[in-house]
C-alpha positions as a printed Julia matrix, in Angstrom:
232×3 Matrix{Float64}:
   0.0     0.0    0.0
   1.34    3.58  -1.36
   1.14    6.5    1.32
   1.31   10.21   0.44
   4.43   12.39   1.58
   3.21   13.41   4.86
   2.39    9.83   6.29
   5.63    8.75   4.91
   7.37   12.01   6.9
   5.07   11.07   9.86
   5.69    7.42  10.06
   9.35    8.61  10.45
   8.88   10.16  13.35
   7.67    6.98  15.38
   9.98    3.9   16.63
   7.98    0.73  15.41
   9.86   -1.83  17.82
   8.75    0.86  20.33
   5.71   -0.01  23.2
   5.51    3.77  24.2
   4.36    4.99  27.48
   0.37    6.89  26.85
   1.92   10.11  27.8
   4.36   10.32  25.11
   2.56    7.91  22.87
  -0.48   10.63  22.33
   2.41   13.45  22.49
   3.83   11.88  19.09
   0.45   11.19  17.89
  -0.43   14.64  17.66
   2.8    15.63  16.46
   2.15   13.41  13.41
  -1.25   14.99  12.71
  -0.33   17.19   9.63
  -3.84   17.24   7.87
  -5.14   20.3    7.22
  -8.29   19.86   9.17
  -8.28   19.12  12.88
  -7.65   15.26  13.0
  -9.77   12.84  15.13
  -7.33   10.79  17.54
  -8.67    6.92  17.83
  -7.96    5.06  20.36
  -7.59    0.81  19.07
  -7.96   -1.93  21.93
  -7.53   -5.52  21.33
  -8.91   -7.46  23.84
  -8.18  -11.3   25.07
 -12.03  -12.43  25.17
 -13.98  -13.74  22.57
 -17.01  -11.53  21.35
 -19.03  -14.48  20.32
 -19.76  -15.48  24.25
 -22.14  -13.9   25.46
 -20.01  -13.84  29.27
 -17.1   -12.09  27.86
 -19.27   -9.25  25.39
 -17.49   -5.38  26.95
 -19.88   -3.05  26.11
 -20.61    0.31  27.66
 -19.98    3.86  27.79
 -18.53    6.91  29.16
 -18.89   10.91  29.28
 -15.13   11.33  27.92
 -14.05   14.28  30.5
 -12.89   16.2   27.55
 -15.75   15.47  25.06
 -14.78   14.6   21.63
 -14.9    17.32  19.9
 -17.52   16.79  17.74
 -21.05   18.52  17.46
 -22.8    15.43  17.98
 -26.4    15.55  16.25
 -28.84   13.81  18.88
 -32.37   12.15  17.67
 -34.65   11.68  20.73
 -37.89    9.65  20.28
 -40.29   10.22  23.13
 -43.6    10.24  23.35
 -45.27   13.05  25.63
 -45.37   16.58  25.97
 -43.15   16.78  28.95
 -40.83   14.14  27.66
 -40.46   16.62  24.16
 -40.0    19.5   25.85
 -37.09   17.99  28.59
 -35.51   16.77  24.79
 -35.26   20.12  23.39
 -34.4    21.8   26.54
 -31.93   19.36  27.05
 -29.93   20.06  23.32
 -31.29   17.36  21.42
 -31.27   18.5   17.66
 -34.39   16.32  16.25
 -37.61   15.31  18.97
 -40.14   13.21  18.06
 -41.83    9.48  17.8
 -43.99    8.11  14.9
 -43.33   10.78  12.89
 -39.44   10.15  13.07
 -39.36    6.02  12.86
 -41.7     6.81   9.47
 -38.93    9.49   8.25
 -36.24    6.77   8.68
 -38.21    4.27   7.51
 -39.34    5.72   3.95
 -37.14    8.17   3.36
 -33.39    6.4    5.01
 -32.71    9.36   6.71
 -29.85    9.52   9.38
 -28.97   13.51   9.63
 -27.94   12.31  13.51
 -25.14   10.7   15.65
 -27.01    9.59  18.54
 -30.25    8.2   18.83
 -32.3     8.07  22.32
 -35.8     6.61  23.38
 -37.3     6.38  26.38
 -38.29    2.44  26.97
 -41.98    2.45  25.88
 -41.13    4.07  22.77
 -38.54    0.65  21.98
 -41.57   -1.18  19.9
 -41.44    1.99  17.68
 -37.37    1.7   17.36
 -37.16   -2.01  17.22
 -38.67   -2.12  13.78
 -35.46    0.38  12.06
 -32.77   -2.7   13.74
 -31.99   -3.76  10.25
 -31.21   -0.12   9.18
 -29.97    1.18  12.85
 -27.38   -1.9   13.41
 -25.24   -1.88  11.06
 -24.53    2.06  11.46
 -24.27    1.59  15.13
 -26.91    3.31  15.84
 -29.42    1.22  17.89
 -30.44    2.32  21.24
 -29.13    0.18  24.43
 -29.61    0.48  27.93
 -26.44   -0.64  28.61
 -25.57    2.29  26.29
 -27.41    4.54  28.55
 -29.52    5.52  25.12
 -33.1     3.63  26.54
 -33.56    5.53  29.6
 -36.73    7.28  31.21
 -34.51   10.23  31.56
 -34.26   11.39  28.44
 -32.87   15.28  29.45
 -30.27   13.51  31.16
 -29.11   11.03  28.48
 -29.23   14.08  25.22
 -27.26   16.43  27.81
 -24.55   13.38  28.2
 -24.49   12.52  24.42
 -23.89   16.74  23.78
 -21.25   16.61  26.55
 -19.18   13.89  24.36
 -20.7    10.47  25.51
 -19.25    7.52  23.91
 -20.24    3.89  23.62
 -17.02    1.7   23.66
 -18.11   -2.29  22.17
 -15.97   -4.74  20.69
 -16.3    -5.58  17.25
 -15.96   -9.38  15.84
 -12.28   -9.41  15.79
 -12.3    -8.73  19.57
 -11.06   -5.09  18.86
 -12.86   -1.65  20.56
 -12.17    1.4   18.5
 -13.71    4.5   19.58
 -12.56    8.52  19.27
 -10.67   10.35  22.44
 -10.94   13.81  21.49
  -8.97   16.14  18.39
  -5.4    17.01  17.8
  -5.89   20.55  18.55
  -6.41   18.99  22.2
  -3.11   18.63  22.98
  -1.43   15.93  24.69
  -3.13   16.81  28.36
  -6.67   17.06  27.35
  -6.15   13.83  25.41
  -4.18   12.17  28.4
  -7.34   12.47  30.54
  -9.91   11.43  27.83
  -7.73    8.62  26.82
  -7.15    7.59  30.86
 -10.97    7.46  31.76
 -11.68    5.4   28.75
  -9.19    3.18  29.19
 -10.3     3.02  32.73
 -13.41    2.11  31.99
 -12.65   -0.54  29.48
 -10.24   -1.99  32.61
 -13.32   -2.19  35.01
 -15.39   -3.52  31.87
 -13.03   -7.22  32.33
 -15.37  -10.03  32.19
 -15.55  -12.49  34.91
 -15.2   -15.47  32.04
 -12.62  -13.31  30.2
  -8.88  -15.63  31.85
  -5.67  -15.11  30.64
  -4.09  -11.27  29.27
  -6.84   -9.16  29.04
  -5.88   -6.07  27.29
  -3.42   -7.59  24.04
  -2.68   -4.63  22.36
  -3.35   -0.99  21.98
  -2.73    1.73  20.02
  -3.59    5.45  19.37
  -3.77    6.71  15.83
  -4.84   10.38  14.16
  -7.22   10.31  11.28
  -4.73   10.19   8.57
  -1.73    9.34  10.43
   0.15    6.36  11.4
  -0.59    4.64  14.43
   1.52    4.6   17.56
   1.95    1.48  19.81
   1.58    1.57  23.43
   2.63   -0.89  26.14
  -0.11   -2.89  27.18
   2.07   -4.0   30.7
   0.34   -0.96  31.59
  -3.11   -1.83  32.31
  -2.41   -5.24  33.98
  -5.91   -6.47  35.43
């Protein structure tokens, strides 16, 4: 595979027989963010459980203390007048029920990030699974995105809430903030999720837990760090 100039000059400026220490891991990830937008920074966890048990799924999320940066679009679908009006008073950009689910439905229509229900509106989201799914986009309680408190959950999801789940290779990949955050700001996002993920250990999961991880900028190479560091 070919890269461009700049991943070539980046790539240069990491050690790849190196297992670097976060800190200066996420320093020299930033430093090799030379896009010309504000890169995302990823954070890449391989994880020694299998996915396809149902004891060892890690699933959750987390208010990253940083956010991530983005202006995260939230759909709420709630049925009620109070219910719509804690929505839109909480910052969620789209409010509404039937009318939403049909908008979806006919039209494939996903102008949003984040969707949120409230529990008795899951019949009405359980029909869009085949579209939601594979985008991600499903509501789960373990998410926190089926909740009665729906002001609650949109403020969190504004505030940079992220769900962290492994995928079918065993592997969680989720965003910890931009380059223009700086190592610090990305030090703490990158410690709470990590945290989290840490606490997340399944009781079934034996052996190393976390295999491998790695921090990476949107179009930058990735950056190794030791995993001997979050020994469970």
């Amino acid at each position: 595979m070919k890269h461009g100039k700049k991943y070539v000059d980046s790539a240069k400026l990491i050690d790849k027989t190196k297992l670097y220490d976060p800190s200066e891991a996420l320093e020299t990830v930033v430093k090799t963010a030379t896009a010309k937008f504000d890169e995302t920074i990823e954070l890449h966890v391989k994880l020694g459980v299998d996915s396809r048990h149902a004891d060892q799924q890690v699933r959750g999320a987390i208010v990253l203390p940083n956010g991530t940066g983005k202006n995260v679009k939230v759909l709420a679908i709630c049925k009620g007048e109070e219910n719509e009006k804690a929505a839109k008073e909480a910052g969620a950009d789209y409010v509404g029920a039937e009318d939403m689910t049909q908008k979806i439905q006919s039209e494939n229509w996903m102008d949003f990030d984040v969707l949120i229900t409230t529990p008795d509106c899951m019949g009405l989201v359980g029909r869009l699974g085949k579209i939601l799914g594979p985008r991600g986009l499903m509501p789960n309680p373990k998410a926190g995105t089926v909740t009665p408190d729906i002001a609650r959950a949109v403020k969190e999801a504004k505030a940079g809430k992220i769900e962290y789940r492994l995928d079918k290779t065993n592997i969680i990949h989720c965003p910890i903030g931009k380059a223009s955050f700086g190592k610090d700001k990305l030090s703490e996002n990158f410690d709470a999720l990590m945290g989290a993920i840490v606490k997340a250990k399944p009781a079934a999961a034996k052996g190393q837990y976390i295999k491998s991880c790695a921090v990476t900028s949107t179009m930058g190479p990735s950056v190794r760090i030791n995993p001997a560091k979050f020994t469970v």
